[in-house]
Structure formats: C-alpha cells, structure tokens
Coordinates of C-alpha atoms and ligand atoms in Angstrom, one line a residue:
M1 CA 1.1 -43.6 0.7
V2 CA 4.7 -42.3 0.6
T3 CA 7.2 -44.5 2.3
M4 CA 10.5 -43.3 3.7
K5 CA 12.2 -45.3 1.1
D6 CA 10.4 -43.4 -1.6
V7 CA 11.4 -40.1 0.1
Q8 CA 15.0 -41.2 0.1
F9 CA 15.0 -42.1 -3.5
I10 CA 13.4 -38.8 -4.4
S11 CA 15.9 -36.8 -2.3
N12 CA 18.6 -38.4 -4.3
Q13 CA 17.3 -36.9 -7.5
F14 CA 18.2 -33.4 -6.2
C15 CA 21.7 -31.9 -6.1
V16 CA 22.4 -32.2 -2.5
A17 CA 26.0 -32.0 -1.3
S18 CA 26.3 -35.5 0.2
N19 CA 24.4 -38.7 0.7
L20 CA 21.4 -38.9 3.0
E21 CA 21.6 -39.6 6.7
S22 CA 18.0 -39.3 7.7
V23 CA 14.5 -38.3 6.6
A24 CA 11.7 -37.3 9.0
P25 CA 8.2 -36.0 8.2
L26 CA 7.5 -32.4 9.2
E27 CA 4.0 -31.6 10.6
S28 CA 3.3 -28.5 8.6
G29 CA 0.3 -27.3 6.6
H30 CA -3.0 -28.7 5.6
I31 CA -2.2 -29.5 2.1
N32 CA 1.2 -30.8 1.1
D33 CA 3.5 -33.5 2.5
T34 CA 6.7 -32.1 3.9
F35 CA 10.0 -33.8 5.1
L36 CA 13.2 -32.8 6.7
I37 CA 16.2 -34.3 5.0
V38 CA 19.6 -34.5 6.7
T39 CA 22.7 -35.4 4.7
K40 CA 25.8 -37.2 6.0
N41 CA 27.6 -33.8 6.0
N42 CA 24.8 -32.7 8.4
E43 CA 23.2 -30.3 5.9
R44 CA 19.5 -29.9 6.1
Y45 CA 16.9 -29.5 3.4
V46 CA 13.1 -29.4 3.2
L47 CA 11.5 -31.8 0.7
Q48 CA 7.9 -31.3 -0.3
K49 CA 5.4 -33.2 -2.3
L50 CA 2.8 -30.8 -3.7
N51 CA -0.8 -31.8 -3.5
A52 CA -1.9 -32.2 -7.1
N53 CA -5.6 -32.3 -6.1
V54 CA -5.3 -28.7 -4.9
F55 CA -2.7 -27.4 -7.4
N56 CA -3.5 -28.6 -10.8
D57 CA -0.8 -26.6 -12.5
V58 CA 2.0 -27.7 -10.2
V59 CA 4.8 -26.7 -12.7
S60 CA 3.5 -23.0 -12.6
V61 CA 3.3 -23.2 -8.8
I62 CA 6.9 -24.2 -8.6
S63 CA 8.0 -21.6 -11.2
N64 CA 6.2 -18.9 -9.2
K65 CA 8.0 -20.0 -6.0
V66 CA 11.4 -20.1 -7.7
N67 CA 10.9 -16.7 -9.3
V68 CA 9.8 -15.1 -6.0
S69 CA 12.7 -16.6 -4.1
K70 CA 15.2 -15.4 -6.7
H71 CA 13.8 -12.0 -6.6
L72 CA 13.8 -11.7 -2.8
L73 CA 17.4 -12.9 -2.8
K74 CA 18.3 -10.0 -5.0
V75 CA 16.4 -7.2 -3.3
Q76 CA 16.0 -8.3 0.2
D77 CA 17.6 -6.6 3.2
S78 CA 20.5 -8.6 4.6
K79 CA 18.8 -8.9 7.9
Y80 CA 16.5 -11.4 6.3
E81 CA 17.0 -14.9 5.0
T82 CA 15.5 -16.4 1.8
I83 CA 14.4 -19.9 1.1
T84 CA 16.2 -21.1 -2.1
F85 CA 15.3 -24.0 -4.3
I86 CA 17.6 -26.9 -5.1
E87 CA 17.9 -28.1 -8.6
T88 CA 17.6 -31.8 -9.6
K89 CA 20.4 -33.6 -11.3
D90 CA 18.4 -32.9 -14.6
K91 CA 18.5 -29.2 -13.9
A92 CA 14.9 -28.7 -13.0
Y93 CA 13.3 -27.4 -9.9
Y94 CA 11.1 -30.3 -9.4
H95 CA 11.1 -34.1 -9.7
M96 CA 8.1 -36.0 -11.0
D97 CA 7.8 -39.5 -9.4
N98 CA 6.3 -42.7 -10.8
N99 CA 2.8 -41.7 -9.6
G100 CA 3.0 -38.4 -11.4
D101 CA 3.4 -36.4 -8.2
Y102 CA 5.7 -33.4 -8.1
W103 CA 8.4 -32.8 -5.5
N104 CA 10.6 -29.8 -4.8
M105 CA 13.4 -29.2 -2.4
M106 CA 14.3 -26.1 -0.5
S107 CA 17.2 -24.9 1.7
F108 CA 16.7 -25.2 5.4
I109 CA 17.2 -22.0 7.4
P110 CA 19.3 -22.7 10.5
N111 CA 18.6 -21.2 13.9
S112 CA 15.0 -20.4 13.0
N113 CA 11.7 -21.4 14.5
T114 CA 8.0 -21.1 13.8
V115 CA 5.5 -19.9 16.4
S116 CA 1.9 -21.2 16.6
V117 CA 0.4 -18.5 18.9
A118 CA 2.0 -15.1 19.3
N119 CA 3.1 -14.3 22.8
N120 CA 4.7 -10.9 22.8
E121 CA 4.3 -7.5 21.0
K122 CA 7.8 -7.4 19.7
L123 CA 7.3 -10.6 17.8
V124 CA 4.0 -9.3 16.4
F125 CA 5.6 -6.0 15.3
E126 CA 8.4 -8.0 13.6
A127 CA 5.8 -10.1 11.8
G128 CA 4.1 -7.0 10.5
K129 CA 7.4 -5.6 9.3
L130 CA 8.3 -8.8 7.6
Y131 CA 5.0 -9.4 5.8
G132 CA 4.9 -5.7 4.9
D133 CA 8.4 -5.9 3.5
F134 CA 7.3 -8.9 1.4
I135 CA 4.7 -6.7 -0.2
S136 CA 7.1 -3.8 -0.9
Q137 CA 9.8 -6.2 -2.2
T138 CA 7.5 -8.1 -4.6
A139 CA 6.4 -4.7 -6.0
T140 CA 9.6 -4.7 -8.1
L141 CA 9.1 -8.2 -9.4
P142 CA 7.7 -8.1 -13.0
A143 CA 4.1 -9.3 -12.8
I144 CA 4.6 -11.4 -15.9
K145 CA 6.8 -13.8 -13.9
I146 CA 3.9 -14.8 -11.6
K147 CA 0.9 -16.8 -12.8
E148 CA -2.5 -17.0 -11.2
T149 CA -2.2 -20.7 -10.3
L150 CA -5.4 -20.9 -8.2
P151 CA -7.8 -18.5 -9.9
N152 CA -10.5 -17.1 -7.6
F153 CA -8.6 -18.3 -4.5
H154 CA -10.0 -15.6 -2.2
N155 CA -13.2 -14.9 -4.2
V156 CA -16.0 -14.7 -1.7
P157 CA -18.9 -15.0 -4.1
L158 CA -17.4 -18.2 -5.5
R159 CA -16.6 -19.6 -2.1
F160 CA -20.1 -18.8 -1.0
S161 CA -21.6 -20.7 -4.0
Q162 CA -19.3 -23.7 -3.2
F163 CA -20.7 -23.6 0.3
E164 CA -24.3 -23.5 -0.9
I165 CA -23.6 -26.5 -3.2
A166 CA -22.1 -28.4 -0.3
L167 CA -25.1 -27.5 1.8
Q168 CA -27.5 -28.9 -0.7
N169 CA -25.6 -32.2 -0.9
T170 CA -24.7 -32.8 2.7
S171 CA -26.4 -35.1 5.2
E172 CA -29.1 -33.9 7.6
S173 CA -26.9 -34.7 10.5
H174 CA -24.0 -32.7 9.2
K175 CA -26.4 -29.8 8.5
G176 CA -27.7 -30.1 12.1
D177 CA -24.3 -30.1 13.7
A178 CA -23.3 -27.1 11.7
M179 CA -26.6 -25.1 11.8
E180 CA -25.3 -22.2 14.0
A181 CA -22.3 -21.7 11.7
I182 CA -24.5 -22.0 8.6
E183 CA -26.8 -19.3 9.9
F184 CA -23.9 -17.1 10.8
A185 CA -22.5 -17.4 7.3
Y186 CA -25.8 -16.2 5.8
R187 CA -25.9 -13.3 8.3
C188 CA -22.5 -12.1 7.2
R189 CA -22.9 -12.7 3.5
D190 CA -23.7 -9.2 2.2
E191 CA -20.8 -7.4 4.0
M192 CA -18.4 -10.2 3.0
F193 CA -19.1 -9.7 -0.7
R194 CA -18.1 -6.0 -0.5
L195 CA -14.3 -6.4 -1.0
A196 CA -14.8 -8.5 -4.1
A197 CA -17.1 -5.9 -5.6
L198 CA -14.5 -3.1 -4.9
K199 CA -11.8 -5.3 -6.4
E200 CA -13.9 -5.8 -9.5
E201 CA -14.5 -2.0 -9.8
G202 CA -10.7 -1.6 -9.8
A203 CA -10.5 0.2 -6.5
F204 CA -7.2 -1.4 -5.6
P205 CA -3.9 -2.0 -7.5
M206 CA -3.1 -5.6 -8.2
R207 CA 0.1 -6.7 -6.4
I208 CA 2.1 -9.8 -6.0
V209 CA 0.9 -11.2 -2.7
H210 CA 1.6 -14.2 -0.6
N211 CA -2.0 -15.4 -0.1
D212 CA -1.2 -17.5 3.0
A213 CA 0.3 -14.8 5.2
K214 CA -0.2 -16.5 8.5
L215 CA 1.9 -16.7 11.6
S216 CA 3.2 -20.2 11.0
N217 CA 4.6 -19.1 7.6
I218 CA 7.2 -16.9 9.3
L219 CA 10.6 -18.1 10.5
F220 CA 11.8 -16.1 13.6
N221 CA 15.3 -16.0 15.1
E222 CA 15.8 -16.6 18.8
N223 CA 15.2 -12.9 19.5
D224 CA 11.7 -13.0 18.0
E225 CA 12.9 -11.1 14.9
G226 CA 11.4 -12.1 11.6
L227 CA 13.9 -14.0 9.5
A228 CA 12.0 -15.3 6.4
V229 CA 8.6 -15.7 4.9
I230 CA 8.1 -19.4 3.9
D231 CA 5.5 -21.4 1.9
L232 CA 5.4 -19.5 -1.4
D233 CA 2.8 -22.0 -2.8
T234 CA 0.1 -19.5 -3.2
V235 CA 2.0 -16.4 -4.3
M236 CA -0.1 -14.8 -7.0
P237 CA -1.4 -11.5 -8.3
G238 CA -4.0 -10.2 -5.9
I239 CA -4.9 -7.5 -3.4
V240 CA -3.0 -6.7 -0.3
H241 CA -6.1 -7.0 2.0
F242 CA -6.1 -10.8 2.2
D243 CA -2.4 -10.9 3.2
F244 CA -3.0 -8.3 5.9
G245 CA -6.1 -10.1 7.0
D246 CA -4.5 -13.5 7.1
S247 CA -1.8 -12.1 9.4
I248 CA -4.4 -10.6 11.7
R249 CA -6.5 -13.8 11.9
S250 CA -3.5 -15.9 12.8
I251 CA -1.3 -13.4 14.8
C252 CA -3.8 -11.2 16.7
T253 CA -5.7 -14.1 18.2
N254 CA -5.3 -15.8 21.6
M255 CA -5.3 -19.4 20.1
V256 CA -4.6 -21.5 17.1
E257 CA -7.2 -21.8 14.4
D258 CA -8.3 -25.3 15.4
D259 CA -8.4 -24.8 19.2
G260 CA -11.6 -26.4 20.5
D261 CA -11.9 -23.7 23.2
F262 CA -13.3 -21.4 20.5
E263 CA -15.9 -19.9 22.8
N264 CA -13.1 -17.9 24.3
V265 CA -11.3 -16.9 21.1
S266 CA -10.8 -13.2 20.8
I267 CA -9.0 -10.5 18.8
K268 CA -6.1 -9.1 20.7
L269 CA -6.2 -5.3 20.2
D270 CA -2.7 -4.7 21.6
Y271 CA -1.3 -7.2 19.1
Y272 CA -3.4 -5.6 16.3
E273 CA -1.9 -2.3 17.1
A274 CA 1.7 -3.7 17.1
F275 CA 1.1 -5.6 13.8
C276 CA -0.3 -2.4 12.2
R277 CA 2.7 -0.4 13.3
G278 CA 5.1 -3.0 11.8
Y279 CA 3.1 -3.3 8.6
A280 CA 2.8 0.5 8.2
E281 CA 6.5 0.9 8.7
S282 CA 7.2 -1.2 5.6
T283 CA 4.2 -0.4 3.4
G284 CA 3.4 3.1 4.5
S285 CA 5.0 4.6 1.4
I286 CA 3.4 2.2 -1.1
L287 CA -0.2 1.5 -0.1
T288 CA -2.8 3.9 -1.5
P289 CA -5.2 5.6 1.0
Q290 CA -8.0 3.5 -0.6
E291 CA -6.1 0.3 0.2
V292 CA -5.5 1.4 3.8
K293 CA -9.1 2.3 4.2
Y294 CA -10.2 -1.3 3.5
L295 CA -7.5 -3.2 5.5
P296 CA -9.8 -3.8 8.4
L297 CA -12.5 -5.2 6.0
G298 CA -9.7 -7.4 4.6
A299 CA -9.2 -8.8 8.1
K300 CA -12.9 -9.5 8.5
T301 CA -13.2 -11.0 5.0
I302 CA -10.3 -13.4 5.2
I303 CA -11.5 -14.7 8.6
F304 CA -14.9 -15.3 7.1
I305 CA -13.4 -17.0 4.0
M306 CA -11.4 -19.4 6.2
G307 CA -14.4 -20.2 8.3
L308 CA -16.5 -20.7 5.3
R309 CA -14.0 -23.0 3.5
F310 CA -13.6 -25.1 6.6
L311 CA -17.4 -25.3 6.9
T312 CA -17.7 -26.3 3.2
D313 CA -15.1 -29.0 3.6
Y314 CA -16.9 -30.4 6.7
L315 CA -20.2 -30.5 4.8
N316 CA -18.4 -32.1 1.8
G317 CA -17.1 -34.9 4.0
N318 CA -13.5 -33.5 4.5
T319 CA -12.1 -33.9 1.0
Y320 CA -9.8 -30.8 0.9
Y321 CA -7.9 -30.2 4.2
K322 CA -6.0 -32.8 6.1
I323 CA -7.9 -33.6 9.3
K324 CA -7.1 -35.4 12.6
Y325 CA -10.6 -36.2 13.6
D326 CA -14.0 -36.2 12.0
T327 CA -15.3 -32.8 13.2
H328 CA -11.9 -31.1 12.8
N329 CA -13.1 -28.8 10.0
L330 CA -16.2 -27.9 12.0
V331 CA -14.1 -26.9 15.0
R332 CA -11.8 -24.8 12.7
C333 CA -14.9 -23.1 11.3
K334 CA -16.4 -22.3 14.7
N335 CA -13.1 -21.0 15.9
Q336 CA -12.8 -18.6 12.9
F337 CA -16.4 -17.5 13.1
K338 CA -16.1 -16.7 16.8
L339 CA -12.9 -14.7 16.0
L340 CA -14.9 -12.8 13.4
E341 CA -17.6 -12.0 15.9
S342 CA -14.9 -10.6 18.2
V343 CA -13.6 -8.5 15.3
Q344 CA -17.1 -7.2 14.6
L345 CA -17.5 -6.3 18.3
H346 CA -14.3 -4.2 18.2
Y347 CA -14.5 -2.9 14.7
D348 CA -14.5 0.8 15.4
E349 CA -11.4 0.5 17.5
I350 CA -9.8 -1.7 14.8
Q351 CA -10.4 0.9 12.1
R352 CA -9.1 3.7 14.3
I353 CA -5.9 1.9 15.2
T354 CA -5.3 1.0 11.5
Y355 CA -5.7 4.6 10.2
E356 CA -3.7 6.0 13.0
A357 CA -0.8 3.6 12.2
Y358 CA -0.8 5.0 8.6
G359 CA -1.3 8.6 9.8
L360 CA -4.5 8.8 7.8
D361 CA -7.6 10.7 8.6
I362 CA -10.3 8.4 7.2
S363 CA -13.9 8.6 8.3
Ligands
GN1_401 C1 -3.9 -24.1 3.7 O1 -1.5 -26.0 3.8 P1 -1.4 -24.6 4.3 O2 -1.4 -24.6 5.7 O3 -0.2 -24.0 3.7 C2 -4.6 -23.3 2.6 C3 -4.8 -21.8 3.0 C4 -5.4 -21.7 4.3 C5 -4.7 -22.5 5.4 C6 -5.5 -22.4 6.7 C7 -3.7 -23.9 -1.0 O4 -2.6 -23.7 3.7 O5 -5.6 -21.1 2.1 O6 -5.3 -20.4 4.8 O7 -4.6 -23.8 5.0 N1 -3.9 -23.4 1.4 C8 -4.5 -23.8 0.2 O8 -4.6 -22.4 7.7 O9 -5.7 -24.0 0.2
MG402 MG1 0.1 -22.5 2.3

C-alpha cells in the first residue's frame, strides 16, 4: 500500500520546479495508481505508479510513452497540447522505488477536463478528429522507436483461450451467475476471430496505435474541443481498427462501461456518424479502402474483447482489473455484451454511415 509520505518522497526524485505543497490520488483507470501533485509555486504534475503485474517490461512502456510524446510535440498542430514527461534528478524518465515499482511523472494540462459520457455531437466529432490525428501523426514516427510491450494485447483467439481456461477453473456459482454472458461469448466467437485472421493474412498495414482510445483518455477544453490524448501506456504497433472501435464503444454509447443499467445500453447512431466524420477528416487520406471496410468490424470486435476480458477476470476471481465490488467485472461484461448486441442490431446502418463518411462505395 502506497502512503502519501511515499508519494511525496517519490515526487521529490523528479525535477519539479519547487517543493511539494500537496498530493492527492486521482481516480483514473483500472490498472495504475495515479496522483495529482501540486508544488509550492502552484505548478501541477501527474505522478503515476505503473502496475508491474500488467506491464512486465515497464522500462520499455515508459520509453514508448516518452518517444511518442516527443514526436507529437514536434509534429502536432498548435491547437493541441501534449503531455510531456519530467526527468528525475538522475536524468531518467522513471524512478524505481524500494519495492521495485516504477514511477513516472507528467506535465498537467491546465484548463482541461475529461468526460465520462459524451453529451453532444460537437464533442464527439472533436474526439474523432483528435484520435484520427493521433493515427496520422504517429505515422511519421519511426516504428523502431516503439516496442510491442504487451504482445497479443488485442488478440481475440488468445483472449478466448484465456477465457476458456478461466471457465474450466472457476466455481460453479461464478459460472452460474455468468451463464448468459458465457453463452453469448460462444455465439459470437466465429465472427470475432475474423479480424485477427485478416491481420495475420497481412490485409492491413501495421501502424503505431494508442490501444486504449477511449473517451476518458481525451482532454477537452471548455468548448468541448479536443486538446490532448492521454494515457500512452499501451501505444504499440497494431491495426487501426481497435483504436477506432475503442472510441466507438466508449463515445457512441449512452452510459459508462460499468453502468448497472446495462439492459438499456445502446449504440447512439447520431454520435457514430459524428465520430466517423471527425475520424475521416483526419485519416481520410491515409487509411486504405481495406482498412475502412473493416472499421465497423473493429468496433464489434473491441467491444467483444472488453466484455470477454471483464468476464475472464470475473471468473478468475478479479485478479487483473481494479474493482469496487465483487461483481463489478461481471457488470462491466454484461454492459459491453449488451452494447455489442445493439451494434449487431444496427450493423447495416453502421456500415453505411462509415463508408459514406469516407466517400467509399463498399458493398
Ligand atoms: C484498462 O487502466 P486503463 O483504464 O487505462 C485496460 C484497457 C481497457 C480498459 C477498459 C493495460 O485501461 O485495455 O480498455 O481498462 N488496460 C490494460 O476501460 O489492460
Ligand atoms: Mg490505459
């Protein structure tokens, strides 16, 4: 357990302009521990302890983050902000504490806020433009600078086998509680393996992608304009579809991913259309027709992956994601699977909207 005293000590290892005034935990994410640091000069920073159970090559994770941030700083439009990384007094971008845990510190972007559920089309369009710009801007970052820190992160066949192992080892009561979701996972299985097969066949170019391109990883300004993409932990080589899909699952929905009112979760087609317009505006000239063709399948697939990973963690006794109550992961899973059902229901329309946004005649 990290104490505030530890956090203070660790903050002091980084080159911040003046002594610390205060430290407060930030409720963000399911994996790392994050803190807001305020100095006596009233400068703010974000300090983060990376979860070494999830990231076993933390040094490469941090080097990826720093390389992406330096690149964005160079190429990015001046309307955007970039998270920068603060060096330690030993001139490294991380500090390792006495327990062997790794910490990094980032700049805090003032006058910015995150949004948990999208509430207007302008914001959604802006989110599409921002995440699309991220893809077009990382296209000029040499691939060699980015390591695959979590191999097979969005690999459905692997995720499915992890789910099946969890299913064999779980208790009868967990199985019973999750039966409907388990059956749904098996029903979707074949279609959800398709994108992985296409990727294996080399149907898509490999790009440097964010891999956690959800709504809460965007900072907006007070006019709902996208300011910055945050949380670069999972930036890796990959295909564009999972970034597009992660945005759809988190932005074009009427509730957060762990809302217990999941029977009423649905895809918002007006937001879907606005997101596609924004995304097409910034990626229209770089995505291949084959990539565009499978964007809708990317949305389905990532929603499935998230549901399946939450389900697997529930069956495993909640060892991966942070939870607030015992069935939290099961609720998250049911929410995501219901959202997927809603996408399935409107899939023809979703495909039509996507291709129209890119001006492509795909049948
Ligand atoms: C995790 O911790 P956070 O919120 O940045 C997860 C993502 C999931 C997400 C679900 C390394 O991200 O894959 O999309 O939760 N990150 C990792 O919201 O597993
Ligand atoms: Mg993340």
